[in-house]
Coordinates of C-alpha atoms and ligand atoms in Angstrom, one line a residue:
X1 CA 107.4 120.3 89.3
X2 CA 106.5 116.9 87.9
X3 CA 103.2 117.2 86.1
X4 CA 100.1 115.1 85.3
X5 CA 99.7 113.6 81.9
X6 CA 96.3 114.3 80.3
X7 CA 95.7 113.7 76.5
X8 CA 99.4 113.4 75.9
X9 CA 100.2 116.8 77.5
X10 CA 102.0 117.4 80.8
X11 CA 99.6 119.6 82.9
X12 CA 100.6 121.4 86.0
X13 CA 98.8 121.5 89.3
X14 CA 99.4 122.5 92.9
X15 CA 103.0 121.7 93.8
X16 CA 103.2 119.1 96.7
X17 CA 106.5 118.1 98.1
X18 CA 107.3 114.4 98.3
X19 CA 109.1 113.5 101.6
X20 CA 111.5 110.6 102.3
X21 CA 110.2 108.6 105.3
X22 CA 113.8 107.6 106.2
X23 CA 114.9 111.2 106.4
X24 CA 112.2 113.9 106.5
X25 CA 114.7 116.6 105.5
X26 CA 115.1 114.9 102.1
X27 CA 112.5 116.3 99.7
X28 CA 112.4 114.1 96.6
X29 CA 110.7 116.6 94.5
X30 CA 107.5 118.5 93.9
X31 CA 104.6 116.8 92.2
X32 CA 101.5 118.3 90.7
X33 CA 98.4 117.6 92.7
X34 CA 95.5 117.6 90.3
X35 CA 91.9 118.6 90.7
X36 CA 88.5 116.9 90.2
X37 CA 88.3 118.7 86.8
X38 CA 91.6 117.1 85.8
X39 CA 90.2 113.7 86.5
X40 CA 87.1 114.5 84.4
X41 CA 89.4 115.8 81.6
X42 CA 91.5 112.7 81.8
X43 CA 88.5 110.5 81.4
X44 CA 87.4 112.5 78.3
X45 CA 90.9 112.1 76.9
X46 CA 90.9 108.4 77.5
X47 CA 87.5 108.1 75.9
X48 CA 88.6 110.0 72.8
X49 CA 91.7 107.8 72.5
X50 CA 89.7 104.6 73.0
X51 CA 88.0 105.1 69.5
X52 CA 91.4 104.3 67.9
X53 CA 93.3 102.3 70.5
X54 CA 90.6 99.6 70.8
X55 CA 91.3 98.6 67.2
X56 CA 95.1 99.1 67.4
X57 CA 97.2 96.2 66.1
X58 CA 98.4 93.8 68.8
X59 CA 101.9 94.3 67.5
X60 CA 101.7 98.0 68.3
X61 CA 100.6 97.2 71.9
X62 CA 103.2 94.6 72.2
X63 CA 105.9 97.1 71.1
X64 CA 104.9 99.8 73.6
X65 CA 104.7 97.3 76.5
X66 CA 108.0 95.6 75.5
X67 CA 109.8 99.0 75.3
X68 CA 108.5 100.0 78.7
X69 CA 109.7 96.6 80.2
X70 CA 113.1 97.1 78.7
X71 CA 113.5 100.6 80.1
X72 CA 112.3 99.7 83.5
X73 CA 114.7 96.8 83.7
X74 CA 117.6 98.9 82.4
X75 CA 116.9 101.6 85.0
X76 CA 115.9 99.4 87.9
X77 CA 118.8 100.5 90.2
X78 CA 118.0 104.2 89.7
X79 CA 114.2 103.7 89.9
X80 CA 114.7 101.4 92.9
X81 CA 116.5 104.1 94.7
X82 CA 113.8 106.6 93.9
X83 CA 111.1 104.1 95.1
X84 CA 113.0 103.4 98.3
X85 CA 113.4 107.1 99.0
X86 CA 109.7 107.8 98.7
X87 CA 108.1 104.7 100.2
X88 CA 110.8 103.5 102.6
X89 CA 111.3 99.9 101.7
X90 CA 114.9 98.8 101.5
X91 CA 117.0 99.4 98.4
X92 CA 117.0 95.6 97.7
X93 CA 113.2 95.3 98.0
X94 CA 112.7 98.5 95.9
X95 CA 115.0 97.4 93.1
X96 CA 113.4 94.0 93.0
X97 CA 110.0 95.7 92.8
X98 CA 111.1 97.7 89.7
X99 CA 112.4 94.5 88.2
X100 CA 109.1 92.9 88.9
X101 CA 107.3 95.8 87.1
X102 CA 109.5 95.2 84.1
X103 CA 108.7 91.4 84.1
X104 CA 105.0 92.3 84.3
X105 CA 105.2 94.6 81.3
X106 CA 107.1 91.9 79.5
X107 CA 104.5 89.3 80.3
X108 CA 101.6 91.5 79.1
X109 CA 103.6 92.4 75.9
X110 CA 103.2 88.7 75.2
X111 CA 99.6 88.6 76.2
X112 CA 98.9 91.4 73.6
X113 CA 99.8 88.8 71.0
X114 CA 97.7 86.0 72.6
X115 CA 94.3 87.6 72.2
X116 CA 92.5 84.5 71.0
X117 CA 88.9 83.4 71.0
X118 CA 86.9 80.2 70.3
X119 CA 85.0 79.0 67.3
X120 CA 82.5 76.2 67.8
X121 CA 79.5 74.5 66.3
X122 CA 76.0 75.9 67.0
X123 CA 73.1 73.7 68.0
X124 CA 71.7 74.8 64.6
X125 CA 73.0 73.2 61.4
X126 CA 75.0 75.6 59.2
X127 CA 75.6 78.1 62.0
X128 CA 79.0 78.8 63.4
X129 CA 79.5 80.4 66.9
X130 CA 82.5 82.7 67.6
X131 CA 83.4 83.8 71.1
X132 CA 85.8 86.7 71.1
X133 CA 87.1 89.1 73.7
X134 CA 86.9 92.9 73.3
X135 CA 88.3 95.8 75.4
X136 CA 86.0 97.1 78.1
X137 CA 86.7 100.7 77.4
X138 CA 88.0 103.5 79.7
X139 CA 89.4 102.0 82.9
X140 CA 90.1 103.9 86.1
X141 CA 93.1 102.6 88.1
X142 CA 93.4 103.6 91.7
X143 CA 96.5 102.3 93.6
X144 CA 97.9 102.3 97.2
X145 CA 101.3 103.5 98.4
X146 CA 102.9 100.2 99.4
X147 CA 103.9 98.9 96.0
X148 CA 104.3 102.2 94.1
X149 CA 105.4 100.7 90.8
X150 CA 104.4 97.0 90.8
X151 CA 100.7 97.5 91.5
X152 CA 100.3 100.2 88.8
X153 CA 102.2 97.9 86.4
X154 CA 99.9 95.0 87.0
X155 CA 96.9 97.1 86.2
X156 CA 98.2 99.4 83.4
X157 CA 99.9 96.6 81.4
X158 CA 96.9 94.2 81.1
X159 CA 94.6 97.2 80.5
X160 CA 96.6 98.3 77.5
X161 CA 97.4 94.8 76.2
X162 CA 93.6 94.2 76.0
X163 CA 93.0 97.5 74.2
X164 CA 91.6 99.6 77.0
X165 CA 92.6 103.2 77.7
X166 CA 93.4 104.2 81.3
X167 CA 93.2 107.0 83.9
X168 CA 95.7 106.2 86.6
X169 CA 95.5 107.8 90.1
X170 CA 98.4 106.8 92.4
X171 CA 98.4 107.2 96.1
X172 CA 99.5 110.7 97.2
X173 CA 102.5 109.4 99.2
X174 CA 104.2 107.9 96.2
X175 CA 103.9 110.2 93.1
X176 CA 107.5 109.8 92.0
X177 CA 107.4 106.1 91.0
X178 CA 104.0 106.7 89.3
X179 CA 105.3 109.7 87.3
X180 CA 108.4 107.8 86.2
X181 CA 106.3 104.9 85.0
X182 CA 103.9 107.0 83.0
X183 CA 106.8 109.0 81.6
X184 CA 108.4 105.8 80.3
X185 CA 105.1 104.6 78.7
X186 CA 104.6 108.0 77.1
X187 CA 108.1 108.0 75.6
X188 CA 107.6 104.3 74.6
X189 CA 104.9 105.5 72.2
X190 CA 101.6 105.1 74.1
X191 CA 99.4 107.4 71.9
X192 CA 98.0 110.6 73.5
X193 CA 95.1 109.8 75.8
X194 CA 95.7 106.0 76.1
X195 CA 97.5 106.5 79.5
X196 CA 96.6 109.5 81.6
X197 CA 98.1 110.3 85.0
X198 CA 96.2 112.3 87.6
X199 CA 98.0 112.6 90.9
X200 CA 96.2 114.0 93.9
X201 CA 94.1 113.2 96.9
X202 CA 91.5 110.5 97.1
X203 CA 88.8 112.8 98.3
X204 CA 88.9 115.0 95.2
X205 CA 90.7 113.3 92.3
X206 CA 89.8 109.8 93.4
X207 CA 86.2 110.7 94.2
X208 CA 85.8 112.5 90.8
X209 CA 87.1 109.3 89.1
X210 CA 84.7 107.0 90.8
X211 CA 81.8 109.3 90.1
X212 CA 83.0 109.8 86.5
X213 CA 82.2 108.3 83.1
X214 CA 84.4 105.2 83.4
X215 CA 83.6 101.7 82.1
X216 CA 85.5 99.9 84.8
X217 CA 87.6 100.6 87.9
X218 CA 90.4 98.5 89.3
X219 CA 91.3 99.5 92.8
X220 CA 93.8 98.3 95.4
X221 CA 93.8 99.8 98.8
X222 CA 91.9 99.8 102.1
X223 CA 88.6 98.0 102.7
X224 CA 86.8 101.3 103.5
X225 CA 87.7 102.9 100.1
X226 CA 86.9 99.7 98.3
X227 CA 83.4 99.6 99.8
X228 CA 82.9 103.2 98.6
X229 CA 84.0 102.2 95.1
X230 CA 81.8 99.1 95.1
X231 CA 78.8 101.2 96.0
X232 CA 79.4 103.9 93.3
X233 CA 80.0 101.2 90.8
X234 CA 76.8 99.3 91.7
X235 CA 74.8 102.6 91.2
X236 CA 76.3 102.9 87.7
X237 CA 76.2 99.1 86.8
X238 CA 79.9 99.4 86.2
X239 CA 82.4 96.6 86.6
X240 CA 84.9 96.9 89.4
X241 CA 87.8 94.9 90.8
X242 CA 88.8 95.5 94.4
X243 CA 91.9 94.2 96.1
X244 CA 91.8 95.2 99.8
X245 CA 93.1 94.4 103.2
X246 CA 94.2 91.2 104.9
X247 CA 94.8 89.6 108.3
X248 CA 96.7 86.7 107.0
X249 CA 97.3 83.6 109.2
X250 CA 100.5 81.6 109.2
X251 CA 100.0 78.2 110.9
X252 CA 103.1 76.6 112.5
X253 CA 102.6 73.0 113.5
X254 CA 104.7 70.9 116.0
X255 CA 106.4 69.0 113.2
X256 CA 107.6 72.1 111.3
X257 CA 111.2 72.7 110.6
X258 CA 111.8 75.3 113.3
X259 CA 114.5 77.3 111.5
X260 CA 112.4 77.4 108.3
X261 CA 109.2 78.4 110.2
X262 CA 111.1 81.3 111.8
X263 CA 112.5 82.5 108.5
X264 CA 109.0 82.2 106.9
X265 CA 107.4 84.2 109.7
X266 CA 110.1 86.8 109.9
X267 CA 109.8 87.5 106.2
X268 CA 106.0 87.2 106.0
X269 CA 105.3 89.4 109.0
X270 CA 107.9 92.0 109.0
X271 CA 109.8 92.5 105.7
X272 CA 108.7 95.6 103.8
X273 CA 108.0 96.9 107.3
X274 CA 104.9 94.7 107.5
X275 CA 103.3 97.0 105.0
X276 CA 102.0 94.3 102.7
X277 CA 98.4 93.3 102.2
X278 CA 99.8 89.7 102.1
X279 CA 101.7 90.0 105.4
X280 CA 101.2 87.2 107.9
X281 CA 100.2 89.2 111.0
X282 CA 98.5 86.2 112.8
X283 CA 101.0 83.4 113.7
X284 CA 98.9 80.4 114.8
X285 CA 101.2 78.0 116.7
X286 CA 100.5 74.6 118.2
X287 CA 101.6 74.1 121.8
X288 CA 104.4 71.5 121.3
X289 CA 106.5 74.0 119.3
X290 CA 105.1 77.3 120.7
X291 CA 107.8 78.2 123.3
X292 CA 110.7 77.2 121.1
X293 CA 109.2 79.1 118.2
X294 CA 108.5 82.3 120.2
X295 CA 112.0 82.3 121.6
X296 CA 113.7 81.8 118.2
X297 CA 111.5 84.3 116.5
X298 CA 112.1 86.9 119.3
X299 CA 115.8 86.4 118.9
X300 CA 115.6 86.8 115.1
X301 CA 113.6 90.0 115.5
X302 CA 116.2 91.4 118.0
X303 CA 118.8 90.9 115.3
X304 CA 117.0 92.8 112.6
X305 CA 118.6 95.9 111.4
X306 CA 116.0 98.7 111.3
X307 CA 117.1 101.9 109.6
X308 CA 117.4 104.2 106.6
X309 CA 116.1 102.4 103.5
X310 CA 119.2 103.2 101.5
X311 CA 121.8 102.4 104.1
X312 CA 123.9 99.3 103.6
X313 CA 122.7 96.4 105.7
X314 CA 119.2 97.7 106.5
X315 CA 116.7 94.9 106.6
X316 CA 113.6 96.9 107.7
X317 CA 113.0 100.4 106.5
X318 CA 110.9 103.1 108.1
X319 CA 107.1 103.1 108.4
X320 CA 105.7 105.1 105.5
X321 CA 104.6 108.3 107.4
X322 CA 103.8 109.8 110.7
X323 CA 100.1 108.9 110.4
X324 CA 100.8 105.2 109.8
X325 CA 103.4 105.2 112.7
X326 CA 100.8 106.7 115.1
X327 CA 98.3 104.1 114.0
X328 CA 100.8 101.3 114.6
X329 CA 101.7 102.7 118.0
X330 CA 98.0 102.9 118.9
X331 CA 97.6 99.2 118.0
X332 CA 100.6 98.3 120.1
X333 CA 99.0 100.1 123.1
X334 CA 95.7 98.4 122.4
X335 CA 97.3 95.0 122.3
X336 CA 98.7 95.5 125.8
X337 CA 95.5 97.0 127.1
X338 CA 93.6 93.9 125.9
X339 CA 96.0 91.6 127.8
X340 CA 98.4 90.4 125.1
X341 CA 102.0 90.2 126.1
X342 CA 104.5 92.4 124.1
X343 CA 107.4 89.9 123.8
X344 CA 109.6 92.3 121.9
X345 CA 109.5 95.5 119.8
X346 CA 106.8 98.0 119.0
X347 CA 108.8 101.0 120.2
X348 CA 110.0 104.0 118.1
X349 CA 113.7 103.9 117.3
X350 CA 116.0 106.9 116.9
X351 CA 118.5 106.8 114.0
X352 CA 120.9 109.3 112.5
X353 CA 118.2 110.8 110.3
X354 CA 114.7 111.9 111.3
X355 CA 112.5 109.1 110.0
X356 CA 109.6 107.0 111.1
X357 CA 111.5 104.0 112.6
X358 CA 109.8 101.3 114.6
X359 CA 111.2 98.0 116.0
X360 CA 109.0 95.1 114.7
X361 CA 106.7 93.9 117.4
X362 CA 105.8 90.4 118.5
X363 CA 102.8 89.8 120.8
X364 CA 102.2 86.5 122.5
X365 CA 99.3 85.2 124.6
X366 CA 96.9 86.6 122.0
X367 CA 93.4 85.3 121.4
X368 CA 91.8 85.6 118.0
X369 CA 89.2 88.0 119.2
X370 CA 91.7 90.7 120.3
X371 CA 91.8 93.8 118.1
X372 CA 95.4 93.1 117.1
X373 CA 94.3 89.7 115.8
X374 CA 91.1 91.0 114.0
X375 CA 92.1 94.3 112.3
X376 CA 94.7 94.9 109.6
X377 CA 97.4 97.0 111.2
X378 CA 99.5 97.4 108.1
X379 CA 102.7 97.7 110.0
X380 CA 105.4 95.5 111.6
X381 CA 103.2 94.0 114.3
X382 CA 102.4 90.3 114.6
X383 CA 100.2 88.4 117.1
X384 CA 101.0 84.8 118.2
X385 CA 97.9 82.7 118.9
X386 CA 98.6 79.4 120.7
X387 CA 96.4 76.5 119.7
X388 CA 96.1 72.8 120.7
X389 CA 96.3 71.0 117.4
X390 CA 95.9 71.3 113.6
X391 CA 92.1 71.3 113.8
X392 CA 92.0 74.3 116.1
X393 CA 94.7 76.0 114.0
X394 CA 92.6 75.6 110.8
X395 CA 89.5 76.9 112.6
X396 CA 91.4 80.0 114.0
X397 CA 93.0 80.6 110.6
X398 CA 89.6 80.8 108.9
X399 CA 88.0 82.8 111.7
X400 CA 88.5 86.3 110.1
X401 CA 86.6 88.7 107.9
X402 CA 89.5 88.6 105.4
X403 CA 90.7 86.0 103.0
X404 CA 93.7 87.1 101.0
X405 CA 96.6 84.8 101.8
X406 CA 97.3 82.0 104.4
X407 CA 100.2 79.7 105.0
X408 CA 101.2 76.6 106.9
X409 CA 104.6 75.4 108.1
X410 CA 104.6 71.6 108.5
X411 CA 106.4 68.4 107.3
X412 CA 103.1 66.6 107.4
X413 CA 101.7 66.1 103.9
X414 CA 98.2 65.3 105.1
X415 CA 97.9 68.5 107.1
X416 CA 99.6 70.6 104.3
X417 CA 97.1 69.3 101.7
X418 CA 94.1 69.5 104.0
X419 CA 95.0 73.2 104.8
X420 CA 95.4 73.9 101.1
X421 CA 91.9 72.7 100.5
X422 CA 90.1 74.1 103.6
X423 CA 91.8 77.5 104.0
X424 CA 89.3 80.2 103.1
X425 CA 92.0 82.4 101.4
X426 CA 92.5 83.2 97.7
X427 CA 96.2 82.3 98.0
X428 CA 97.8 79.6 100.1
X429 CA 101.5 78.8 100.8
X430 CA 103.1 75.7 102.3
X431 CA 106.5 76.3 104.0
X432 CA 106.8 79.7 102.3
X433 CA 106.0 83.2 103.4
X434 CA 102.4 84.4 102.8
X435 CA 103.9 87.4 100.9
X436 CA 105.9 87.2 97.8
X437 CA 104.0 85.8 94.9
X438 CA 104.6 85.2 91.2
X439 CA 103.5 87.6 88.5
X440 CA 102.2 85.1 86.0
X441 CA 99.6 83.4 88.2
X442 CA 96.3 84.8 89.5
X443 CA 96.4 87.1 92.5
X444 CA 93.4 87.8 94.8
X445 CA 91.5 86.9 97.8
X446 CA 88.1 85.9 99.2
X447 CA 85.7 87.3 101.8
X448 CA 86.4 91.0 102.7
X449 CA 89.8 91.0 100.9
X450 CA 88.8 91.0 97.3
X451 CA 85.9 91.6 95.0
X452 CA 85.7 90.8 91.3
X453 CA 87.9 88.8 89.0
X454 CA 91.6 88.0 89.8
X455 CA 94.5 90.2 88.8
X456 CA 97.7 89.2 87.1
X457 CA 98.7 86.5 84.7
X458 CA 96.4 85.3 82.0
X459 CA 93.5 85.6 84.4
X460 CA 93.7 89.4 84.2
X461 CA 91.8 89.1 80.9
X462 CA 88.6 88.3 82.9
X463 CA 88.5 91.9 84.1
X464 CA 90.1 93.8 81.2
X465 CA 88.1 92.2 78.4
X466 CA 84.5 91.8 77.6
X467 CA 83.1 88.7 75.9
X468 CA 81.2 88.8 72.6
X469 CA 79.3 85.8 71.2
X470 CA 78.6 85.9 67.5
X471 CA 76.4 83.6 65.4
X472 CA 77.2 83.3 61.8
X473 CA 74.9 81.6 59.3
X474 CA 77.4 80.4 56.8
X475 CA 74.8 78.6 54.7
Ligands
NAD1 P1 93.6 103.8 100.7 O1 92.3 103.1 100.5 O2 93.7 104.9 101.7 O3 94.1 104.5 99.4 C1 94.2 103.7 98.2 C2 93.9 104.6 97.0 O4 92.6 105.1 97.0 C3 94.8 105.9 97.0 O5 95.2 106.2 95.7 C4 93.8 106.9 97.6 O6 94.2 108.2 97.2 C5 92.5 106.5 96.9 N1 91.3 107.0 97.6 C6 91.2 107.3 98.9 N2 89.9 107.7 99.1 C7 89.3 107.7 97.9 C8 88.0 108.0 97.5 N3 87.0 108.5 98.3 N4 87.6 107.8 96.2 C9 88.6 107.3 95.3 N5 89.8 107.0 95.7 C10 90.2 107.2 97.0 O7 94.7 102.7 101.0 P2 96.3 102.9 101.3 O8 96.4 103.4 102.7 O9 96.9 103.7 100.2 O10 96.8 101.4 101.1 C11 96.8 100.5 102.2 C12 95.8 99.5 102.0 O11 95.9 98.9 100.7 C13 95.8 98.4 103.0 O12 94.5 98.1 103.5 C14 96.3 97.2 102.2 O13 96.0 95.9 102.7 C15 95.7 97.5 100.9 N6 96.5 96.7 99.8 C16 95.8 95.7 99.3 C17 96.5 94.9 98.3 C18 95.8 93.7 97.7 O14 96.2 93.3 96.6 N7 94.8 93.1 98.3 C19 97.8 95.3 97.9 C20 98.4 96.4 98.5 C21 97.7 97.1 99.5

């Protein structure tokens, strides 16, 4: 059994099998499901470690993060295979994700050496003002299943770089990637208690964390869980950062390059089986290009190779588990019941292995008030909404409770730059898929998609450090 890491010790728990969604007869391993008490113990361990770690030399933090980056990069093929086996994204996507995690650790190894402040003049003569950043303390990190190593990386790396200690709870569906990452950090020299891993269910381990003695929580996951964490954090006057769902629009205008628009939408809506918070599940298309676009996208979907994540040539892996597949199927049925037309896909596919395979679905004739255009499905289902012109497209794009990403395909500079300014999303793309972002730039959304400071890049410091202003009378 693979164990939890608490205070530098591997601690056993209830053994839970980890199942491959491409082949349910493949058991990846058994992982220790922890308890609420484990979460409390891990917080205590992180608090004890914080006393020393907060004053650790930047070079020590740099060395641990660098070493972690190097091992992740060296083992990206092996860890990519493990990730693809437990989550179901294709081998290529999974290997790239491990490489991304390595780059993130590398970036934050550098950030650990760039912990600067400001010194300025006071309004009072002879007084100097120094503004410095200090660690926040013990940070709880709660992550979803869809990016099992990249999302933990973009929380753990900045937390440590800025001198915080962490308690990390991964999603129950993906313990293997989480365990591998923490094992690497442990062997890279992270002192006992600086990084604690508690695997297990949200309702026990997660709940114990959010009710525990943490100084901050960074969460990525569904809007419902995010709202719970916000409420608990408000009660405790505790800082929290929430990255939640999306219902991201991709606008396609009459003047778009059709081939490019199809590629952009195919990738944005369906790659990683549509299981990305940044997926473009609303395709808002102006009437002059609508029919040609729908025909070309339908053809492209028909040509997609859906199958076992590790098989050569697979472009779309399985849905993550039976529960998610049932939910996707229910949305497909609801789309039809509300009058949308199922152009292609949505059905369960049989393959050589017992997995959760579903053909990507494209709905046309949708209106923006239909359930499939309002709610995040988190699967390979996209809704085409036909609009008259750019102005209507912009209005429909912004008419959503979410605001994570948005995109536009056009050759018109005026519309591209107008959309960039007026889109109510945290991230905007022009002639690029809504999913697939850089690691050194801020990541986050607006409205119901995000709460608190941005993640990633240098902006991560806004969450993982606390500002101190000092006045020094040098006279
Ligand atoms: P989820 O909310 O069910 O679970 C996320 C994490 O929260 C898991 O570790 C889970 O165990 C934990 N959790 C569940 N209940 C909890 C509780 N009561 N207390 C504490 N922790 C609890 O989400 P999921 O199904 O794992 O992930 C899918 C969701 O994640 C989608 O909505 C997707 O959009 C979102 N997501 C957002 C981003 C982003 O950056 N905005 C990125 C990836 C995924």
